[in-house]
Amino acid sequence: MQAEDASEEIDGNLILAEALKSQGIEYVFGIVGIPVIELSVAIQQVGIKYIGMRNEQAACYAAQAVGYLTKRPGVCLVVSGPGLLHVIGGMANAQVNCWPLLVIAGSAPEDHEGIGGFQEYPQVEASRLYCKYAARPPNAKLIPTHVEKAVRFATYGRPGATFLDFPANLLTQQVKRGEVLVYPPVPTPPICYPDPKSVKRAAALIMNAKKPLAIVGKGAAYAHAEKELRDLIDFVHIPVLPTPMGKGVVSDMSDYCVSSARTLALSEADVIILFGARLNWMLHFGRPPRFRPDVKIIQIDICPEEFHNSIPYAYALYGDVGVTVKLLTTEFIRNSWKVTLLSSWWHQLLEKCKSNRKTVDNYIKDENPPLNYYTVLNCINRIIPKDSIIVSEGANTMDIGRTMLLNSLPRHRLDAGTFGTMGVGLGYAVAACMWCRDHAPGKRVICVEGDSAFGFSGMEIETMFRYKLPIIIIIVNNNGIYGGFGKNDWESIQESPELGLANPPTALSVNTHYENMMGLFNKKGFFCQTIPQLLDAVNLALAVEDHPSIINVMINPSADRKQQAFSWLTGSKL
Ligand code: ADP
Ligand code: MG
């Protein structure tokens, strides 16, 4: 805050905008209306970028993507009542993903409360379940105190969501500048070091393992622990399995990445080290039959409540993943320990990688229309710049995309995440592209969407045009949710109305020309049914730098994942 005239009268709007600025907030995403329009203008006037979105949930997803990419919360600004309620899904998503976020909502003036005020709602109470901190500053002078606290809660310990409520009368309240309680910016979170004895014991356990496995999660990505982890892996040659958003911390192209043998690696490993990853549904809770009953787990995490969550662990290393990895590496170097590449463990994994790749290759090679997922995703992977940020959602599109779309850099994949949220894609893409424009010019954002997932927030295409964001949206279209519907399926369904199936719940319209949304902005999209058409479309879209593109790829409605050893979400003896 500037040290101007202490007797100057300023209002809550300006105090809040200045407090956000002084806390290092760079982006605010939102939808404005009464009573936050003046606030959004004040936010722009202090030099924060305001991005107006078309759906509050998308704005909230955008804000939290900034939090994940920068470790500083993005802000989501919304109106009262319905505005706040629409972002609750986004708050929950940030909280479950452990991403920093600050939601700010206007609310009805306090003297209208309890008598049916406009969009009146118990907003602090409603948010509390989805947040680490939810409050309403009691006075304009105290706004910076609460902003500081919200930013601190969002980023310290395990990151998460926070909420601040601003009744209209608080935003317009006038106070003297000198009376405002000014707060310095929240320092970067203190680094938590693990107990050295536990590190030594955990290292000893790893060095005694016959089949060790490293699982790298999005906590390691968030912690920016890529250098430490790459050094460790390069030195000890331990097989690495990334979680979906842990991809790229160690490159998917690394010789030590065993994603192609995931099921085998999980089921045979005797010692597993979790680097910023949780043993939740995504990792089948660490339980048989997906894991050995006697598997020894070592988890590195900054949240001690997470330890021993689904099974008892061998060692819980309570500390920042970066420093803990360094300490482990020191132990391994001191003992000159590494996993020999000639071990039967490595042999087994490499053989499995090879045979699984062969199966996938058969799908990839089949370029006959109607196309399958693997051919389409492989084509996208080949042609997009290797440093692109990939946003991906949709059931099969995302699951198969996780194996086909490779990441060589950390924090370059944003997907449905721990909460399995569909509808995040376009909001994430807007945030990622804004961030690239300011901090990594030239880097592209490729948004690979299922047709159902795209529908959740398709109108954000207008946001992308308004801000001239060259996001490439590729819709992998099977006319439905999960498995799709073809023209013939439709016709036979329509012919048997007595079955009561005229509109199956998982069906979407057949051959929808989503690319025609480009026509709203006098541009042309791409409709692709073959690989050459897809290649052309992506190339043309890559040449565009000042607006988004939509590529609508029709695939075989009955295209599916390759045969899986375990059916989805099953395989844990609960
Ligand atoms: P994934 O989906 O990749 O498994 P999760 O979100 O489930 O990732 O788990 C990430 C874990 O990383 C969380 O338990 C979180 O507490 C932890 N985490 C976040 N930042 C750090 C850090 N700096 N050091 C260690 N652990 C961290
Ligand atoms: Mg679909």
Coordinates of C-alpha atoms and ligand atoms in Angstrom, one line a residue:
M1 CA 0.0 0.0 0.0
Q2 CA 1.3 3.4 -0.9
A3 CA 2.3 5.7 2.0
E4 CA -0.1 8.4 1.0
D5 CA -2.1 10.9 3.0
A6 CA -3.2 9.0 6.1
S7 CA -6.3 11.2 6.4
E8 CA -7.5 10.3 2.9
E9 CA -10.9 8.6 2.9
I10 CA -10.8 5.3 1.1
D11 CA -13.5 2.6 0.7
G12 CA -13.6 -1.2 1.2
N13 CA -13.3 -1.8 -2.5
L14 CA -9.9 0.0 -2.7
I15 CA -8.7 -1.5 0.6
L16 CA -9.4 -5.0 -0.7
A17 CA -7.9 -4.4 -4.1
E18 CA -4.7 -3.0 -2.5
A19 CA -4.5 -5.8 0.0
L20 CA -4.7 -8.4 -2.8
K21 CA -2.1 -6.5 -4.8
S22 CA 0.2 -6.4 -1.8
Q23 CA -0.2 -10.1 -1.3
G24 CA 1.2 -10.7 -4.8
I25 CA -2.1 -11.7 -6.4
E26 CA -1.6 -11.5 -10.1
Y27 CA -4.9 -12.8 -11.6
V28 CA -8.6 -12.5 -10.6
F29 CA -11.1 -14.6 -12.6
G30 CA -14.8 -14.0 -12.1
I31 CA -18.2 -12.8 -13.1
V32 CA -19.3 -9.5 -11.8
G33 CA -22.6 -7.9 -10.9
I34 CA -24.1 -6.2 -7.8
P35 CA -22.3 -5.6 -5.5
V36 CA -18.8 -6.3 -6.8
I37 CA -18.6 -4.3 -10.1
E38 CA -16.8 -1.4 -8.4
L39 CA -14.5 -3.9 -6.7
S40 CA -13.5 -5.4 -10.1
V41 CA -12.7 -1.9 -11.4
A42 CA -10.6 -1.2 -8.3
I43 CA -8.8 -4.5 -8.8
Q44 CA -7.9 -3.5 -12.4
Q45 CA -6.9 0.0 -11.2
V46 CA -4.3 -1.4 -8.8
G47 CA -2.7 -3.4 -11.6
I48 CA -4.2 -6.9 -11.1
K49 CA -5.3 -8.7 -14.2
Y50 CA -9.1 -9.3 -14.2
I51 CA -10.4 -12.0 -16.5
G52 CA -14.2 -12.1 -17.0
M53 CA -15.5 -15.6 -17.5
R54 CA -18.9 -16.9 -18.6
N55 CA -19.6 -19.4 -15.8
E56 CA -18.5 -19.0 -12.2
Q57 CA -17.4 -22.6 -11.9
A58 CA -15.0 -22.2 -14.8
A59 CA -13.7 -19.0 -13.2
C60 CA -13.0 -20.9 -10.0
Y61 CA -11.2 -23.7 -11.9
A62 CA -9.1 -21.0 -13.7
A63 CA -8.2 -19.4 -10.4
Q64 CA -7.0 -22.6 -8.8
A65 CA -5.0 -23.6 -11.9
V66 CA -3.1 -20.4 -11.4
G67 CA -2.6 -21.5 -7.8
Y68 CA -1.2 -24.8 -8.9
L69 CA 1.1 -23.3 -11.5
T70 CA 2.5 -20.5 -9.3
K71 CA 2.1 -21.5 -5.7
R72 CA 0.3 -18.2 -5.1
P73 CA -3.5 -18.4 -5.0
G74 CA -5.5 -17.2 -8.0
V75 CA -8.6 -15.3 -6.9
C76 CA -12.1 -16.0 -8.0
L77 CA -14.5 -13.1 -7.7
V78 CA -18.3 -13.7 -7.8
V79 CA -21.6 -12.1 -6.8
S80 CA -23.7 -13.1 -3.8
G81 CA -26.1 -16.0 -3.4
P82 CA -26.2 -18.0 -6.7
G83 CA -22.8 -16.6 -7.7
L84 CA -21.2 -18.0 -4.6
L85 CA -23.1 -21.3 -4.8
H86 CA -21.9 -21.8 -8.3
V87 CA -18.3 -21.8 -7.2
I88 CA -18.7 -24.2 -4.4
G89 CA -17.9 -27.1 -6.8
G90 CA -14.7 -25.3 -7.7
M91 CA -13.8 -24.7 -4.1
A92 CA -14.2 -28.4 -3.3
N93 CA -12.1 -29.3 -6.3
A94 CA -9.3 -27.0 -5.2
Q95 CA -9.5 -28.4 -1.6
V96 CA -9.4 -32.0 -2.8
N97 CA -6.6 -31.3 -5.2
C98 CA -4.7 -29.4 -2.4
W99 CA -4.3 -26.3 -4.6
P100 CA -4.3 -22.8 -3.3
L101 CA -7.4 -20.7 -4.1
L102 CA -9.0 -17.5 -2.7
V103 CA -12.7 -17.0 -3.5
I104 CA -14.2 -13.6 -2.9
A105 CA -17.9 -13.0 -3.0
G106 CA -20.0 -9.9 -2.6
S107 CA -23.1 -10.4 -0.4
A108 CA -26.3 -8.6 0.6
P109 CA -25.8 -5.5 2.8
E110 CA -25.9 -6.5 6.4
D111 CA -29.0 -4.4 7.2
H112 CA -30.9 -6.5 4.6
E113 CA -30.0 -9.8 6.2
G114 CA -32.8 -11.8 7.7
I115 CA -35.5 -9.9 5.9
G116 CA -35.1 -11.4 2.4
G117 CA -32.2 -9.4 1.1
F118 CA -31.3 -9.6 -2.6
Q119 CA -29.4 -12.8 -3.2
E120 CA -29.0 -13.2 0.6
Y121 CA -27.4 -16.5 1.6
P122 CA -25.3 -17.7 4.6
Q123 CA -22.2 -17.6 2.5
V124 CA -19.5 -18.1 5.1
E125 CA -21.3 -21.1 6.6
A126 CA -22.0 -22.5 3.1
S127 CA -18.3 -22.3 2.2
R128 CA -16.8 -23.5 5.4
L129 CA -17.1 -27.2 4.5
Y130 CA -15.1 -26.6 1.3
C131 CA -12.3 -24.4 2.7
K132 CA -9.4 -24.1 5.1
Y133 CA -10.5 -20.7 6.1
A134 CA -13.8 -18.8 5.6
A135 CA -14.6 -15.4 7.1
R136 CA -16.3 -12.1 6.7
P137 CA -14.1 -9.1 7.8
P138 CA -16.0 -7.2 10.5
N139 CA -14.8 -3.8 9.4
A140 CA -13.1 -2.2 6.3
K141 CA -10.0 -1.5 8.4
L142 CA -9.5 -5.2 9.0
I143 CA -9.8 -6.3 5.4
P144 CA -6.0 -6.6 4.9
T145 CA -5.8 -8.8 8.1
H146 CA -8.2 -11.3 6.6
V147 CA -6.7 -11.2 3.1
E148 CA -3.3 -12.0 4.6
K149 CA -4.8 -14.8 6.6
A150 CA -6.6 -16.3 3.6
V151 CA -3.5 -16.2 1.5
R152 CA -1.5 -17.8 4.3
F153 CA -4.1 -20.5 4.9
A154 CA -4.3 -21.2 1.1
T155 CA -0.5 -21.7 0.8
Y156 CA 0.8 -22.9 4.2
G157 CA 0.8 -26.5 5.3
R158 CA -1.3 -28.5 2.8
P159 CA -2.5 -25.9 0.3
G160 CA -6.2 -25.5 -0.2
A161 CA -9.2 -23.2 -0.7
T162 CA -10.2 -20.1 1.3
F163 CA -13.2 -17.8 1.2
L164 CA -13.8 -14.2 2.1
D165 CA -17.3 -12.6 2.2
F166 CA -17.9 -8.9 1.5
P167 CA -21.3 -7.5 2.2
A168 CA -22.1 -4.5 0.0
N169 CA -21.9 -2.1 3.0
L170 CA -18.4 -3.3 3.8
L171 CA -17.2 -2.7 0.3
T172 CA -18.5 0.9 0.3
Q173 CA -17.5 1.7 3.9
Q174 CA -15.3 4.7 4.1
V175 CA -12.4 4.8 6.5
K176 CA -9.2 6.9 6.8
R177 CA -6.2 5.4 5.1
G178 CA -4.2 5.7 8.3
E179 CA -6.6 3.6 10.2
V180 CA -6.3 0.6 7.9
L181 CA -4.3 -2.3 9.5
V182 CA -1.6 -2.9 6.8
Y183 CA -0.1 -6.3 6.5
P184 CA 3.1 -7.3 4.7
P185 CA 2.9 -10.0 2.1
V186 CA 2.8 -13.6 3.4
P187 CA 6.3 -15.0 3.1
T188 CA 6.8 -18.2 1.0
P189 CA 5.8 -21.1 3.3
P190 CA 8.5 -22.4 5.7
I191 CA 10.2 -25.6 4.5
C192 CA 9.5 -28.6 6.6
Y193 CA 12.5 -31.0 7.1
P194 CA 11.9 -34.6 7.9
D195 CA 13.3 -36.4 11.0
P196 CA 16.9 -37.4 9.8
K197 CA 16.6 -40.8 11.7
S198 CA 13.5 -41.7 9.8
V199 CA 15.1 -40.7 6.5
K200 CA 18.0 -43.1 7.3
R201 CA 15.8 -45.9 8.2
A202 CA 13.6 -45.4 5.2
A203 CA 16.7 -45.3 3.0
A204 CA 17.9 -48.6 4.5
L205 CA 14.5 -50.2 3.7
I206 CA 14.7 -49.0 0.1
M207 CA 18.3 -50.3 -0.2
N208 CA 17.1 -53.7 1.0
A209 CA 14.2 -53.9 -1.4
K210 CA 14.2 -56.4 -4.3
K211 CA 11.5 -54.5 -6.2
P212 CA 11.5 -50.8 -5.3
L213 CA 9.2 -48.4 -7.0
A214 CA 8.9 -44.6 -6.9
I215 CA 5.5 -43.0 -7.3
V216 CA 5.6 -39.4 -8.2
G217 CA 2.5 -37.3 -7.6
K218 CA 1.2 -33.8 -8.2
G219 CA 2.5 -32.9 -4.7
A220 CA 6.0 -33.2 -6.1
A221 CA 5.0 -31.1 -9.1
Y222 CA 3.5 -28.5 -6.8
A223 CA 6.6 -28.5 -4.7
H224 CA 8.8 -27.9 -7.8
A225 CA 10.9 -30.9 -6.7
E226 CA 11.7 -31.9 -10.3
K227 CA 15.5 -31.2 -10.1
E228 CA 15.8 -33.2 -6.8
L229 CA 13.7 -36.1 -8.1
R230 CA 15.5 -36.2 -11.5
D231 CA 18.9 -36.3 -9.7
L232 CA 17.7 -39.1 -7.4
I233 CA 16.4 -41.2 -10.3
D234 CA 19.4 -40.6 -12.5
F235 CA 21.6 -41.7 -9.6
V236 CA 19.7 -44.7 -8.3
H237 CA 17.9 -45.9 -11.4
I238 CA 14.7 -46.8 -9.4
P239 CA 11.7 -47.4 -11.6
V240 CA 9.3 -44.4 -11.6
L241 CA 5.6 -44.3 -12.0
P242 CA 3.9 -40.9 -12.2
T243 CA 0.3 -40.2 -11.2
P244 CA -1.7 -38.4 -13.9
M245 CA -0.6 -34.9 -12.8
G246 CA 2.7 -36.1 -11.5
K247 CA 3.6 -36.7 -15.2
G248 CA 6.6 -34.6 -16.3
V249 CA 8.2 -34.2 -12.9
V250 CA 10.4 -37.0 -14.2
S251 CA 9.9 -37.0 -18.0
D252 CA 7.5 -39.6 -19.5
M253 CA 10.3 -40.2 -22.0
S254 CA 12.9 -41.1 -19.2
D255 CA 14.4 -44.5 -19.4
Y256 CA 13.3 -45.0 -15.8
C257 CA 9.6 -44.2 -16.4
V258 CA 7.6 -47.5 -16.3
S259 CA 4.1 -46.1 -17.0
S260 CA 3.6 -48.7 -19.7
A261 CA 3.9 -51.4 -17.1
R262 CA 1.8 -49.7 -14.4
T263 CA -0.3 -52.7 -13.3
L264 CA 2.7 -55.0 -13.0
A265 CA 4.8 -52.3 -11.2
L266 CA 2.1 -51.7 -8.6
S267 CA 1.3 -55.4 -8.1
E268 CA 4.9 -56.6 -7.7
A269 CA 6.8 -53.8 -6.0
D270 CA 7.9 -54.7 -2.4
V271 CA 8.8 -51.2 -1.3
I272 CA 7.0 -48.2 -2.7
I273 CA 8.0 -44.6 -2.0
L274 CA 5.2 -42.0 -2.5
F275 CA 6.7 -38.6 -3.5
G276 CA 3.8 -36.2 -3.0
A277 CA 1.1 -38.8 -3.9
R278 CA -1.8 -40.2 -2.0
L279 CA -2.8 -43.8 -1.7
N280 CA -6.4 -43.0 -2.6
W281 CA -8.7 -44.4 -5.3
M282 CA -6.2 -43.4 -8.0
L283 CA -3.7 -45.8 -6.5
H284 CA -6.3 -48.4 -5.5
F285 CA -5.7 -47.6 -1.8
G286 CA -2.5 -49.6 -1.8
R287 CA -4.5 -52.8 -1.2
P288 CA -4.5 -56.2 -2.7
P289 CA -5.0 -57.5 -5.4
R290 CA -3.6 -54.3 -7.0
F291 CA -0.7 -54.4 -4.5
R292 CA 1.2 -57.1 -2.6
P293 CA -0.3 -57.7 0.8
D294 CA 3.1 -57.3 2.3
V295 CA 4.1 -54.1 0.3
K296 CA 6.1 -51.6 2.4
I297 CA 5.0 -48.0 1.9
I298 CA 7.2 -45.0 2.6
Q299 CA 5.3 -41.7 2.1
I300 CA 6.8 -38.2 1.9
D301 CA 4.2 -35.6 2.6
I302 CA 3.7 -32.2 4.2
C303 CA 0.3 -33.3 5.7
P304 CA 0.9 -35.7 8.6
E305 CA -2.9 -36.5 8.8
E306 CA -2.4 -38.2 5.4
F307 CA -0.1 -40.9 6.7
H308 CA -1.3 -44.5 7.1
N309 CA -4.5 -43.4 5.5
S310 CA -5.6 -46.6 3.8
I311 CA -3.0 -49.1 5.0
P312 CA -0.3 -48.8 7.7
Y313 CA 3.0 -47.5 6.3
A314 CA 6.5 -48.6 7.0
Y315 CA 7.8 -45.0 7.2
A316 CA 6.1 -41.7 7.2
L317 CA 8.5 -38.9 6.3
Y318 CA 6.9 -35.7 7.3
G319 CA 8.6 -33.1 5.2
D320 CA 8.8 -31.1 2.0
V321 CA 9.3 -33.5 -0.9
G322 CA 12.3 -31.6 -2.4
V323 CA 14.4 -31.5 0.7
T324 CA 13.5 -35.1 1.7
V325 CA 14.5 -36.4 -1.7
K326 CA 17.9 -34.6 -1.3
L327 CA 18.4 -36.2 2.0
L328 CA 17.5 -39.7 0.6
T329 CA 19.9 -39.1 -2.3
T330 CA 22.7 -38.3 0.0
E331 CA 22.1 -41.6 1.9
F332 CA 22.2 -43.6 -1.4
I333 CA 25.3 -41.8 -2.6
R334 CA 27.0 -42.4 0.8
N335 CA 26.2 -46.1 0.4
S336 CA 26.9 -46.2 -3.3
W337 CA 23.5 -47.9 -3.7
K338 CA 21.6 -48.1 -6.9
V339 CA 19.1 -50.5 -8.6
T340 CA 21.1 -52.5 -11.1
L341 CA 19.6 -52.3 -14.6
L342 CA 20.4 -55.9 -15.1
S343 CA 18.2 -57.0 -12.1
S344 CA 15.3 -59.3 -12.7
W345 CA 13.0 -56.5 -11.6
W346 CA 14.1 -54.2 -14.3
H347 CA 14.0 -57.0 -16.8
Q348 CA 10.4 -57.9 -15.9
L349 CA 9.3 -54.3 -16.1
L350 CA 11.0 -53.6 -19.5
E351 CA 9.5 -56.8 -20.9
K352 CA 6.0 -55.7 -19.8
C353 CA 6.5 -52.2 -21.2
K354 CA 7.5 -53.8 -24.5
S355 CA 4.5 -56.1 -24.8
N356 CA 2.0 -53.5 -23.7
R357 CA 3.4 -51.0 -26.2
K358 CA 3.0 -53.7 -28.9
T359 CA -0.7 -54.0 -28.1
V360 CA -1.1 -50.2 -28.2
D361 CA 0.8 -50.1 -31.5
N362 CA -1.9 -52.2 -33.1
Y363 CA -4.5 -49.7 -32.2
I364 CA -2.3 -46.8 -33.3
K365 CA -1.6 -48.3 -36.7
D366 CA -5.3 -48.7 -37.4
E367 CA -6.0 -45.4 -39.2
N368 CA -9.2 -46.6 -40.9
P369 CA -12.2 -44.4 -40.2
P370 CA -14.1 -44.4 -38.0
L371 CA -11.0 -43.6 -35.9
N372 CA -10.2 -45.1 -32.4
Y373 CA -8.9 -43.2 -29.4
Y374 CA -5.3 -44.4 -29.6
T375 CA -4.8 -43.4 -33.2
V376 CA -6.2 -39.9 -32.6
L377 CA -4.3 -39.3 -29.3
N378 CA -1.1 -40.6 -30.8
C379 CA -1.4 -38.3 -33.7
I380 CA -2.0 -35.3 -31.4
N381 CA 1.0 -36.4 -29.3
R382 CA 3.3 -36.5 -32.4
I383 CA 2.4 -33.1 -33.7
I384 CA 2.0 -30.8 -30.7
P385 CA 5.1 -29.0 -29.4
K386 CA 6.7 -31.0 -26.7
D387 CA 6.6 -28.2 -24.2
S388 CA 2.8 -27.7 -24.5
I389 CA 0.6 -27.5 -21.5
I390 CA -1.9 -30.3 -21.9
V391 CA -5.4 -29.9 -20.4
S392 CA -7.4 -33.1 -20.6
E393 CA -10.8 -34.3 -19.4
G394 CA -13.5 -36.7 -20.4
A395 CA -13.7 -40.3 -19.3
N396 CA -11.9 -42.3 -22.0
T397 CA -10.3 -39.3 -23.7
M398 CA -8.6 -38.4 -20.4
D399 CA -7.7 -42.0 -19.3
I400 CA -6.3 -43.0 -22.7
G401 CA -4.8 -39.6 -23.1
R402 CA -2.8 -40.1 -19.9
T403 CA -0.9 -42.9 -21.6
M404 CA -0.7 -41.4 -25.1
L405 CA 0.0 -37.7 -24.5
L406 CA 3.5 -37.5 -23.1
N407 CA 4.8 -34.8 -20.8
S408 CA 8.5 -34.0 -20.5
L409 CA 8.0 -31.0 -18.1
P410 CA 6.4 -30.7 -14.7
R411 CA 3.1 -28.9 -14.2
H412 CA 2.3 -29.4 -17.9
R413 CA -0.8 -31.6 -17.4
L414 CA -4.1 -30.4 -15.9
D415 CA -6.9 -32.9 -15.7
A416 CA -10.0 -33.9 -13.7
G417 CA -7.7 -34.6 -10.8
T418 CA -8.3 -36.2 -7.4
F419 CA -11.9 -35.2 -7.3
G420 CA -12.5 -36.6 -10.9
T421 CA -14.2 -33.3 -11.8
M422 CA -15.5 -33.0 -15.4
G423 CA -15.9 -29.4 -16.6
V424 CA -12.6 -28.2 -15.5
G425 CA -10.9 -28.1 -18.9
L426 CA -11.7 -24.8 -20.4
G427 CA -11.3 -22.9 -17.2
Y428 CA -7.9 -24.5 -16.6
A429 CA -6.9 -23.7 -20.2
V430 CA -7.8 -20.0 -19.9
A431 CA -5.7 -19.7 -16.8
A432 CA -2.8 -21.7 -18.3
C433 CA -2.8 -19.7 -21.5
M434 CA -3.0 -16.4 -19.6
W435 CA -0.1 -17.5 -17.5
C436 CA 1.9 -18.6 -20.5
R437 CA 1.4 -15.2 -22.2
D438 CA 2.9 -13.5 -19.2
H439 CA 5.5 -15.9 -18.1
A440 CA 6.3 -18.4 -20.9
P441 CA 5.5 -16.6 -24.2
G442 CA 5.1 -19.0 -27.2
K443 CA 4.2 -22.0 -25.1
R444 CA 1.0 -23.5 -26.3
V445 CA -2.0 -24.8 -24.4
I446 CA -3.7 -27.9 -25.9
C447 CA -7.1 -28.8 -24.5
V448 CA -8.1 -32.4 -25.3
E449 CA -11.7 -32.8 -24.4
G450 CA -14.3 -35.5 -24.6
D451 CA -17.5 -34.2 -26.2
S452 CA -19.4 -34.5 -22.9
A453 CA -16.7 -32.8 -20.9
F454 CA -16.5 -29.9 -23.5
G455 CA -20.2 -29.3 -23.0
F456 CA -19.8 -28.3 -19.3
S457 CA -18.1 -25.1 -20.2
G458 CA -18.1 -24.7 -24.0
M459 CA -19.2 -21.1 -23.8
E460 CA -15.7 -20.2 -22.4
I461 CA -14.7 -20.2 -26.1
E462 CA -16.1 -16.6 -26.0
T463 CA -13.7 -15.8 -23.1
M464 CA -10.8 -17.2 -25.1
F465 CA -11.7 -15.0 -28.1
R466 CA -12.2 -11.9 -26.0
Y467 CA -8.7 -12.3 -24.4
K468 CA -7.2 -13.5 -27.7
L469 CA -6.0 -16.8 -26.2
P470 CA -4.6 -19.2 -28.9
I471 CA -5.8 -22.3 -27.0
I472 CA -6.3 -25.3 -29.3
I473 CA -9.4 -27.3 -28.2
I474 CA -9.5 -30.8 -29.6
I475 CA -12.9 -32.5 -29.0
V476 CA -12.7 -36.3 -29.3
N477 CA -16.3 -36.9 -30.2
N478 CA -18.1 -40.2 -29.8
N479 CA -21.6 -38.7 -29.4
G480 CA -21.9 -39.6 -25.8
I481 CA -20.7 -40.1 -22.2
Y482 CA -18.3 -43.1 -21.8
G483 CA -19.2 -45.2 -24.8
G484 CA -20.9 -43.3 -27.6
F485 CA -23.8 -43.6 -30.0
G486 CA -23.7 -43.9 -33.8
K487 CA -26.3 -42.9 -36.3
N488 CA -27.5 -46.5 -36.5
D489 CA -27.8 -46.8 -32.7
W490 CA -30.0 -43.8 -32.8
E491 CA -32.2 -45.0 -35.5
S492 CA -32.8 -48.4 -33.9
I493 CA -33.5 -46.7 -30.5
Q494 CA -35.9 -44.3 -32.1
E495 CA -37.7 -47.2 -33.8
S496 CA -38.3 -49.0 -30.5
P497 CA -40.0 -46.3 -28.3
E498 CA -41.8 -49.1 -26.4
L499 CA -38.4 -49.8 -24.7
G500 CA -38.6 -46.4 -23.2
L501 CA -35.0 -45.7 -24.3
A502 CA -35.7 -42.9 -26.8
N503 CA -33.1 -40.7 -25.2
P504 CA -30.5 -42.9 -23.4
P505 CA -29.0 -41.0 -20.5
T506 CA -25.4 -41.4 -21.8
A507 CA -26.3 -40.3 -25.3
L508 CA -25.5 -37.0 -26.9
S509 CA -26.6 -35.8 -30.3
V510 CA -25.0 -37.6 -33.2
N511 CA -22.3 -35.8 -35.2
T512 CA -22.7 -32.5 -33.5
H513 CA -20.6 -29.9 -35.3
Y514 CA -19.0 -28.3 -32.2
E515 CA -16.5 -26.6 -34.5
N516 CA -19.2 -24.4 -35.8
M517 CA -19.0 -22.4 -32.6
M518 CA -16.1 -20.7 -34.3
G519 CA -18.6 -19.2 -36.6
L520 CA -19.9 -17.1 -33.7
F521 CA -16.6 -15.2 -34.2
N522 CA -16.5 -15.3 -38.0
K523 CA -13.8 -18.0 -37.9
K524 CA -13.8 -21.6 -39.2
G525 CA -13.3 -24.7 -37.0
F526 CA -12.2 -28.1 -38.2
F527 CA -14.3 -31.2 -38.6
C528 CA -12.1 -34.3 -38.9
Q529 CA -12.8 -37.9 -39.6
T530 CA -9.4 -39.0 -40.8
I531 CA -5.8 -38.7 -39.5
P532 CA -4.6 -36.6 -42.5
Q533 CA -7.5 -34.2 -41.7
L534 CA -6.5 -34.1 -38.1
L535 CA -2.9 -33.4 -38.9
D536 CA -3.8 -30.6 -41.2
A537 CA -6.2 -29.1 -38.6
V538 CA -3.6 -29.2 -35.8
N539 CA -0.9 -27.7 -38.0
L540 CA -3.2 -24.8 -39.1
A541 CA -4.3 -24.2 -35.5
L542 CA -0.7 -24.1 -34.3
A543 CA -0.1 -21.3 -36.8
V544 CA -2.8 -19.2 -35.1
E545 CA -1.6 -16.9 -32.4
D546 CA -4.4 -14.6 -31.6
H547 CA -7.5 -16.7 -31.1
P548 CA -8.6 -20.2 -30.0
S549 CA -9.3 -23.0 -32.4
I550 CA -11.8 -25.9 -32.2
I551 CA -11.0 -29.2 -33.8
N552 CA -13.9 -31.7 -33.7
V553 CA -12.6 -35.2 -34.3
M554 CA -15.2 -37.9 -34.8
I555 CA -14.3 -41.3 -33.5
N556 CA -15.9 -44.7 -33.6
P557 CA -18.8 -44.5 -31.1
S558 CA -17.8 -48.0 -30.0
A559 CA -14.1 -47.3 -29.6
D560 CA -12.9 -48.2 -26.1
R561 CA -9.9 -48.7 -23.9
K562 CA -7.7 -51.7 -24.6
Q563 CA -8.4 -54.7 -22.4
Q564 CA -7.5 -53.9 -18.7
A565 CA -6.3 -56.4 -16.2
F566 CA -8.7 -54.9 -13.6
S567 CA -11.9 -53.2 -14.4
W568 CA -12.1 -49.5 -13.5
L569 CA -12.3 -48.6 -9.8
T570 CA -12.4 -52.2 -8.7
G571 CA -9.8 -54.4 -7.4
S572 CA -9.5 -53.3 -3.8
K573 CA -10.6 -55.8 -1.1
L574 CA -12.3 -53.2 1.1
Ligands
ADP1 P1 -1.6 -37.4 -6.9 O1 -3.0 -37.3 -7.4 O2 -0.6 -37.1 -7.9 O3 -1.4 -38.7 -6.2 P2 -2.3 -36.0 -4.6 O4 -3.0 -34.7 -4.8 O5 -3.2 -37.2 -4.3 O6 -1.4 -36.3 -5.8 O7 -1.3 -36.0 -3.4 C1 -0.4 -34.9 -3.4 C2 0.2 -34.9 -1.9 O8 1.3 -34.1 -1.9 C3 -0.8 -34.4 -0.9 O9 -1.0 -35.3 0.1 C4 -0.1 -33.1 -0.4 O10 -0.3 -33.0 1.0 C5 1.4 -33.4 -0.7 N1 2.2 -32.2 -0.9 C6 1.9 -31.0 -1.4 N2 3.0 -30.2 -1.4 C7 4.0 -30.9 -0.9 C8 5.4 -30.6 -0.6 N3 5.9 -29.4 -0.8 N4 6.1 -31.6 0.0 C9 5.6 -32.8 0.3 N5 4.3 -33.1 0.0 C10 3.5 -32.2 -0.5
MG2 MG -17.8 -38.8 -25.4

